[in-house]
Amino acid sequence: MTVVLVVVGGMVGAPLRFLLDRAVGSRTDSEFPWGTLTVNVIGSLILGALVGAAAQGSPVMALVGTGFCGALTTYSTFGYETVRLVEDGVRMYALANVVVSVAAGIAAAALGFAGAHALFA
C-alpha cells in the first residue's frame, strides 16, 4: 500500500512541478532559475510541516512527503541549472542560486515545522 501512495503522490507532484516551473519562468526575464527555486522552497515548507505535525511513519508521509514532495522538488535540476549558470559565465547567479536555494529551503522547512508543530503537537 505504501508504494501505491508514493506513486499517487508522485503522479500529482511531477506535473505540478513542471507547471509551476513554467509559470514562474514565463513571468521572469532572467537567467536565474526562479521556477526551480520556487518548487524547492514550496516542497521544503510542506515537508517541514509534515514533520512538525508528527506525520513520520504515517500513510500521509508516504503520500505527501515521499511521493508528492519527492516529485515536486528537484535536486538534479538545481544542480544542472547551477552548472549551466557557471558555464554561461554568470557566476554570481550560480552562487546566488546555491546560497538562496539552500537558505530558503532550510528556512521554509523550519517555518513549516514550527507552524505545524504549534498547531498539532
CSV table of N, CA and C in Angstrom, one decimal:
chain,number,residue,atom,x,y,z
A,1,MET,N,0.8,-1.2,0.0
A,1,MET,CA,0.0,0.0,0.0
A,1,MET,C,0.9,1.3,0.0
A,2,THR,N,2.0,1.2,0.7
A,2,THR,CA,2.9,2.4,0.8
A,2,THR,C,3.4,2.8,-0.6
A,3,VAL,N,3.7,1.8,-1.4
A,3,VAL,CA,4.2,2.1,-2.7
A,3,VAL,C,3.2,2.8,-3.6
A,4,VAL,N,1.9,2.3,-3.4
A,4,VAL,CA,0.8,3.0,-4.2
A,4,VAL,C,0.7,4.4,-3.8
A,5,LEU,N,0.8,4.7,-2.5
A,5,LEU,CA,0.7,6.1,-2.0
A,5,LEU,C,1.8,7.0,-2.6
A,6,VAL,N,3.0,6.4,-2.6
A,6,VAL,CA,4.2,7.2,-3.1
A,6,VAL,C,3.9,7.4,-4.6
A,7,VAL,N,3.5,6.5,-5.4
A,7,VAL,CA,3.2,6.6,-6.8
A,7,VAL,C,2.1,7.7,-7.0
A,8,VAL,N,1.0,7.6,-6.3
A,8,VAL,CA,0.0,8.6,-6.4
A,8,VAL,C,0.4,10.0,-6.1
A,9,GLY,N,1.2,10.1,-5.0
A,9,GLY,CA,1.8,11.5,-4.7
A,9,GLY,C,2.7,12.0,-5.8
A,10,GLY,N,3.5,11.1,-6.4
A,10,GLY,CA,4.4,11.4,-7.4
A,10,GLY,C,3.6,11.8,-8.7
A,11,MET,N,2.5,11.2,-8.9
A,11,MET,CA,1.7,11.5,-10.1
A,11,MET,C,1.1,12.9,-10.0
A,12,VAL,N,0.9,13.4,-8.9
A,12,VAL,CA,0.4,14.8,-8.7
A,12,VAL,C,1.6,15.7,-8.6
A,13,GLY,N,2.7,15.4,-7.9
A,13,GLY,CA,3.8,16.3,-7.7
A,13,GLY,C,4.6,16.6,-9.0
A,14,ALA,N,4.8,15.6,-9.8
A,14,ALA,CA,5.7,15.8,-11.0
A,14,ALA,C,5.0,16.8,-12.0
A,15,PRO,N,3.8,16.6,-12.4
A,15,PRO,CA,3.2,17.6,-13.3
A,15,PRO,C,3.0,18.9,-12.7
A,16,LEU,N,2.8,19.0,-11.4
A,16,LEU,CA,2.7,20.3,-10.7
A,16,LEU,C,4.0,21.0,-10.7
A,17,ARG,N,5.1,20.3,-10.6
A,17,ARG,CA,6.4,20.8,-10.6
A,17,ARG,C,6.7,21.4,-12.0
A,18,PHE,N,6.3,20.7,-13.0
A,18,PHE,CA,6.5,21.2,-14.4
A,18,PHE,C,5.7,22.5,-14.6
A,19,LEU,N,4.4,22.4,-14.2
A,19,LEU,CA,3.6,23.6,-14.5
A,19,LEU,C,4.0,24.8,-13.7
A,20,LEU,N,4.3,24.6,-12.4
A,20,LEU,CA,4.8,25.7,-11.6
A,20,LEU,C,6.1,26.3,-12.1
A,21,ASP,N,7.0,25.4,-12.5
A,21,ASP,CA,8.3,25.9,-13.0
A,21,ASP,C,8.1,26.7,-14.3
A,22,ARG,N,7.2,26.3,-15.2
A,22,ARG,CA,7.0,27.0,-16.4
A,22,ARG,C,6.2,28.3,-16.1
A,23,ALA,N,5.3,28.3,-15.2
A,23,ALA,CA,4.5,29.5,-14.9
A,23,ALA,C,5.4,30.6,-14.3
A,24,VAL,N,6.3,30.2,-13.4
A,24,VAL,CA,7.2,31.2,-12.8
A,24,VAL,C,8.2,31.6,-13.8
A,25,GLY,N,8.8,30.7,-14.5
A,25,GLY,CA,9.8,31.1,-15.5
A,25,GLY,C,9.3,32.0,-16.6
A,26,SER,N,8.0,31.8,-17.0
A,26,SER,CA,7.4,32.7,-18.0
A,26,SER,C,7.2,34.1,-17.5
A,27,ARG,N,7.2,34.3,-16.2
A,27,ARG,CA,7.0,35.7,-15.7
A,27,ARG,C,8.3,36.4,-15.3
A,28,THR,N,9.4,35.8,-15.6
A,28,THR,CA,10.7,36.4,-15.3
A,28,THR,C,11.5,36.5,-16.5
A,29,ASP,N,12.3,37.6,-16.6
A,29,ASP,CA,13.1,37.8,-17.7
A,29,ASP,C,14.6,37.7,-17.3
A,30,SER,N,14.9,36.6,-16.7
A,30,SER,CA,16.2,36.5,-16.0
A,30,SER,C,16.8,35.1,-16.3
A,31,GLU,N,18.1,35.0,-16.2
A,31,GLU,CA,18.7,33.6,-16.4
A,31,GLU,C,18.6,32.9,-15.1
A,32,PHE,N,18.3,33.5,-14.0
A,32,PHE,CA,18.2,32.9,-12.7
A,32,PHE,C,17.0,31.9,-12.7
A,33,PRO,N,17.2,30.7,-12.2
A,33,PRO,CA,16.1,29.6,-12.2
A,33,PRO,C,15.1,29.8,-11.1
A,34,TRP,N,14.3,30.8,-11.3
A,34,TRP,CA,13.2,31.1,-10.3
A,34,TRP,C,12.2,30.0,-10.1
A,35,GLY,N,11.9,29.3,-11.2
A,35,GLY,CA,10.9,28.2,-11.1
A,35,GLY,C,11.4,27.1,-10.2
A,36,THR,N,12.6,26.7,-10.4
A,36,THR,CA,13.2,25.6,-9.6
A,36,THR,C,13.3,26.0,-8.2
A,37,LEU,N,13.7,27.2,-7.9
A,37,LEU,CA,13.8,27.7,-6.6
A,37,LEU,C,12.4,27.7,-5.9
A,38,THR,N,11.4,28.1,-6.6
A,38,THR,CA,10.0,28.2,-6.1
A,38,THR,C,9.5,26.8,-5.7
A,39,VAL,N,9.6,25.8,-6.6
A,39,VAL,CA,9.1,24.5,-6.3
A,39,VAL,C,9.9,23.8,-5.1
A,40,ASN,N,11.2,24.1,-5.1
A,40,ASN,CA,12.0,23.5,-4.0
A,40,ASN,C,11.7,24.1,-2.6
A,41,VAL,N,11.4,25.4,-2.6
A,41,VAL,CA,11.0,26.1,-1.3
A,41,VAL,C,9.6,25.6,-0.9
A,42,ILE,N,8.7,25.5,-1.8
A,42,ILE,CA,7.4,25.1,-1.5
A,42,ILE,C,7.4,23.6,-1.0
A,43,GLY,N,8.2,22.8,-1.6
A,43,GLY,CA,8.3,21.4,-1.2
A,43,GLY,C,9.0,21.3,0.2
A,44,SER,N,10.0,22.2,0.5
A,44,SER,CA,10.6,22.2,1.8
A,44,SER,C,9.6,22.6,2.9
A,45,LEU,N,8.8,23.6,2.6
A,45,LEU,CA,7.8,24.1,3.5
A,45,LEU,C,6.8,23.0,3.8
A,46,ILE,N,6.3,22.3,2.8
A,46,ILE,CA,5.3,21.2,3.0
A,46,ILE,C,6.0,20.1,3.8
A,47,LEU,N,7.2,19.7,3.5
A,47,LEU,CA,7.8,18.6,4.2
A,47,LEU,C,8.1,19.0,5.6
A,48,GLY,N,8.6,20.2,5.9
A,48,GLY,CA,8.7,20.7,7.2
A,48,GLY,C,7.5,20.6,8.0
A,49,ALA,N,6.4,21.0,7.4
A,49,ALA,CA,5.1,21.0,8.1
A,49,ALA,C,4.7,19.5,8.4
A,50,LEU,N,4.9,18.6,7.5
A,50,LEU,CA,4.6,17.2,7.8
A,50,LEU,C,5.4,16.7,9.0
A,51,VAL,N,6.6,17.0,9.0
A,51,VAL,CA,7.5,16.5,10.1
A,51,VAL,C,7.0,17.2,11.4
A,52,GLY,N,6.7,18.5,11.3
A,52,GLY,CA,6.2,19.2,12.5
A,52,GLY,C,4.9,18.7,13.0
A,53,ALA,N,4.1,18.1,12.1
A,53,ALA,CA,2.8,17.6,12.5
A,53,ALA,C,2.9,16.1,13.0
A,54,ALA,N,4.2,15.7,13.1
A,54,ALA,CA,4.5,14.3,13.6
A,54,ALA,C,3.9,13.3,12.7
A,55,ALA,N,4.0,13.5,11.4
A,55,ALA,CA,3.4,12.5,10.4
A,55,ALA,C,4.4,11.4,10.0
A,56,GLN,N,5.6,11.4,10.6
A,56,GLN,CA,6.5,10.3,10.3
A,56,GLN,C,6.0,8.9,10.5
A,57,GLY,N,6.2,8.1,9.5
A,57,GLY,CA,5.7,6.7,9.6
A,57,GLY,C,4.2,6.6,9.2
A,58,SER,N,3.5,7.7,8.9
A,58,SER,CA,2.1,7.6,8.6
A,58,SER,C,1.9,7.5,7.1
A,59,PRO,N,0.8,7.0,6.7
A,59,PRO,CA,0.5,7.0,5.2
A,59,PRO,C,0.5,8.4,4.6
A,60,VAL,N,0.3,9.4,5.4
A,60,VAL,CA,0.3,10.8,4.8
A,60,VAL,C,1.8,11.1,4.4
A,61,MET,N,2.7,10.7,5.2
A,61,MET,CA,4.1,10.9,4.9
A,61,MET,C,4.5,10.2,3.6
A,62,ALA,N,4.0,9.0,3.4
A,62,ALA,CA,4.3,8.3,2.1
A,62,ALA,C,3.7,9.0,0.9
A,63,LEU,N,2.4,9.4,1.1
A,63,LEU,CA,1.7,10.1,0.0
A,63,LEU,C,2.2,11.5,-0.3
A,64,VAL,N,2.3,12.3,0.7
A,64,VAL,CA,2.6,13.7,0.5
A,64,VAL,C,4.1,13.9,0.7
A,65,GLY,N,4.8,13.4,1.7
A,65,GLY,CA,6.2,13.6,1.9
A,65,GLY,C,7.1,13.0,0.8
A,66,THR,N,7.0,11.7,0.7
A,66,THR,CA,7.8,11.0,-0.2
A,66,THR,C,7.3,11.1,-1.7
A,67,GLY,N,6.1,10.9,-1.9
A,67,GLY,CA,5.5,10.9,-3.3
A,67,GLY,C,5.4,12.3,-3.8
A,68,PHE,N,4.6,13.1,-3.2
A,68,PHE,CA,4.3,14.4,-3.7
A,68,PHE,C,5.5,15.4,-3.7
A,69,CYS,N,6.1,15.5,-2.5
A,69,CYS,CA,7.3,16.4,-2.3
A,69,CYS,C,8.5,15.9,-3.1
A,70,GLY,N,8.6,14.6,-3.1
A,70,GLY,CA,9.8,14.0,-3.8
A,70,GLY,C,9.7,14.3,-5.3
A,71,ALA,N,8.5,14.3,-5.9
A,71,ALA,CA,8.3,14.6,-7.3
A,71,ALA,C,8.3,16.1,-7.5
A,72,LEU,N,7.8,16.9,-6.6
A,72,LEU,CA,7.7,18.3,-6.8
A,72,LEU,C,9.1,19.0,-6.7
A,73,THR,N,9.9,18.6,-5.8
A,73,THR,CA,11.2,19.2,-5.6
A,73,THR,C,12.2,18.5,-6.5
A,74,THR,N,13.3,19.2,-6.8
A,74,THR,CA,14.3,18.6,-7.7
A,74,THR,C,15.7,19.1,-7.4
A,75,TYR,N,16.5,18.2,-6.9
A,75,TYR,CA,17.9,18.5,-6.6
A,75,TYR,C,18.7,18.4,-7.9
A,76,SER,N,18.3,17.5,-8.8
A,76,SER,CA,19.1,17.3,-10.0
A,76,SER,C,19.0,18.6,-10.9
A,77,THR,N,17.8,19.1,-11.0
A,77,THR,CA,17.6,20.3,-11.8
A,77,THR,C,18.3,21.5,-11.2
A,78,PHE,N,18.3,21.6,-9.9
A,78,PHE,CA,19.0,22.6,-9.2
A,78,PHE,C,20.5,22.5,-9.5
A,79,GLY,N,21.1,21.3,-9.5
A,79,GLY,CA,22.5,21.1,-9.8
A,79,GLY,C,22.8,21.5,-11.2
A,80,TYR,N,21.9,21.0,-12.1
A,80,TYR,CA,22.1,21.2,-13.6
A,80,TYR,C,22.1,22.7,-13.8
A,81,GLU,N,21.1,23.4,-13.3
A,81,GLU,CA,20.9,24.8,-13.6
A,81,GLU,C,22.1,25.6,-13.0
A,82,THR,N,22.6,25.2,-11.9
A,82,THR,CA,23.8,25.9,-11.3
A,82,THR,C,25.0,25.7,-12.2
A,83,VAL,N,25.2,24.5,-12.7
A,83,VAL,CA,26.4,24.3,-13.6
A,83,VAL,C,26.2,25.1,-14.9
A,84,ARG,N,24.9,25.1,-15.4
A,84,ARG,CA,24.7,25.9,-16.6
A,84,ARG,C,24.9,27.4,-16.4
A,85,LEU,N,24.6,27.9,-15.3
A,85,LEU,CA,24.9,29.3,-15.0
A,85,LEU,C,26.4,29.6,-15.0
A,86,VAL,N,27.1,28.7,-14.4
A,86,VAL,CA,28.6,28.8,-14.4
A,86,VAL,C,29.1,28.8,-15.8
A,87,GLU,N,28.7,27.8,-16.6
A,87,GLU,CA,29.1,27.6,-18.0
A,87,GLU,C,28.7,28.8,-18.8
A,88,ASP,N,27.6,29.5,-18.5
A,88,ASP,CA,27.1,30.6,-19.3
A,88,ASP,C,27.9,31.9,-18.8
A,89,GLY,N,28.7,31.8,-17.9
A,89,GLY,CA,29.5,32.9,-17.4
A,89,GLY,C,28.8,33.9,-16.4
A,90,VAL,N,27.7,33.4,-15.9
A,90,VAL,CA,27.0,34.3,-14.9
A,90,VAL,C,27.2,33.6,-13.5
A,91,ARG,N,28.4,33.7,-13.1
A,91,ARG,CA,28.8,33.0,-11.8
A,91,ARG,C,28.1,33.6,-10.6
A,92,MET,N,27.8,34.9,-10.6
A,92,MET,CA,27.1,35.4,-9.5
A,92,MET,C,25.7,34.9,-9.4
A,93,TYR,N,25.1,34.6,-10.5
A,93,TYR,CA,23.8,34.0,-10.4
A,93,TYR,C,23.9,32.5,-9.9
A,94,ALA,N,25.0,31.9,-10.3
A,94,ALA,CA,25.2,30.5,-9.9
A,94,ALA,C,25.4,30.5,-8.4
A,95,LEU,N,26.2,31.4,-7.9
A,95,LEU,CA,26.5,31.5,-6.4
A,95,LEU,C,25.2,31.8,-5.7
A,96,ALA,N,24.4,32.8,-6.2
A,96,ALA,CA,23.2,33.2,-5.6
A,96,ALA,C,22.2,32.0,-5.6
A,97,ASN,N,22.2,31.2,-6.7
A,97,ASN,CA,21.3,30.1,-6.7
A,97,ASN,C,21.6,29.1,-5.6
A,98,VAL,N,22.8,28.8,-5.4
A,98,VAL,CA,23.2,27.9,-4.3
A,98,VAL,C,22.9,28.4,-3.0
A,99,VAL,N,23.3,29.7,-2.7
A,99,VAL,CA,23.1,30.3,-1.4
A,99,VAL,C,21.6,30.5,-1.1
A,100,VAL,N,20.9,31.0,-2.0
A,100,VAL,CA,19.4,31.3,-1.8
A,100,VAL,C,18.6,30.0,-1.7
A,101,SER,N,18.9,29.1,-2.6
A,101,SER,CA,18.2,27.8,-2.6
A,101,SER,C,18.4,27.1,-1.3
A,102,VAL,N,19.6,27.0,-0.8
A,102,VAL,CA,19.8,26.2,0.5
A,102,VAL,C,19.2,27.0,1.6
A,103,ALA,N,19.5,28.3,1.7
A,103,ALA,CA,19.0,29.1,2.8
A,103,ALA,C,17.4,29.1,2.8
A,104,ALA,N,16.8,29.4,1.7
A,104,ALA,CA,15.4,29.4,1.6
A,104,ALA,C,14.7,28.1,1.9
A,105,GLY,N,15.4,27.0,1.4
A,105,GLY,CA,14.8,25.7,1.7
A,105,GLY,C,14.8,25.3,3.2
A,106,ILE,N,16.0,25.6,3.8
A,106,ILE,CA,16.0,25.4,5.2
A,106,ILE,C,15.1,26.3,6.0
A,107,ALA,N,15.0,27.5,5.6
A,107,ALA,CA,14.1,28.4,6.3
A,107,ALA,C,12.6,28.0,6.1
A,108,ALA,N,12.3,27.6,4.9
A,108,ALA,CA,10.9,27.1,4.6
A,108,ALA,C,10.6,25.9,5.4
A,109,ALA,N,11.5,24.9,5.5
A,109,ALA,CA,11.3,23.7,6.3
A,109,ALA,C,11.1,24.0,7.7
A,110,ALA,N,12.0,24.9,8.3
A,110,ALA,CA,11.8,25.3,9.7
A,110,ALA,C,10.5,26.0,9.9
A,111,LEU,N,10.1,26.9,9.0
A,111,LEU,CA,8.8,27.6,9.2
A,111,LEU,C,7.7,26.6,9.2
A,112,GLY,N,7.7,25.7,8.2
A,112,GLY,CA,6.6,24.7,8.1
A,112,GLY,C,6.6,23.8,9.4
A,113,PHE,N,7.8,23.4,9.8
A,113,PHE,CA,7.9,22.6,11.1
A,113,PHE,C,7.3,23.3,12.3
A,114,ALA,N,7.8,24.6,12.4
A,114,ALA,CA,7.3,25.3,13.6
A,114,ALA,C,5.8,25.6,13.6
A,115,GLY,N,5.3,25.9,12.4
A,115,GLY,CA,3.9,26.2,12.2
A,115,GLY,C,3.0,25.0,12.5
A,116,ALA,N,3.4,23.8,11.9
A,116,ALA,CA,2.6,22.6,12.2
A,116,ALA,C,2.8,22.1,13.6
A,117,HIS,N,4.0,22.2,14.1
A,117,HIS,CA,4.2,21.8,15.5
A,117,HIS,C,3.4,22.6,16.4
A,118,ALA,N,3.3,23.9,16.2
A,118,ALA,CA,2.4,24.7,17.1
A,118,ALA,C,0.9,24.3,17.0
A,119,LEU,N,0.5,23.9,15.8
A,119,LEU,CA,-0.9,23.6,15.6
A,119,LEU,C,-1.3,22.2,16.1
A,120,PHE,N,-0.4,21.2,15.8
A,120,PHE,CA,-0.7,19.8,16.1
A,120,PHE,C,-0.1,19.1,17.2
A,121,ALA,N,1.0,19.7,17.7
A,121,ALA,CA,1.7,19.0,18.8
A,121,ALA,C,1.2,19.4,20.2
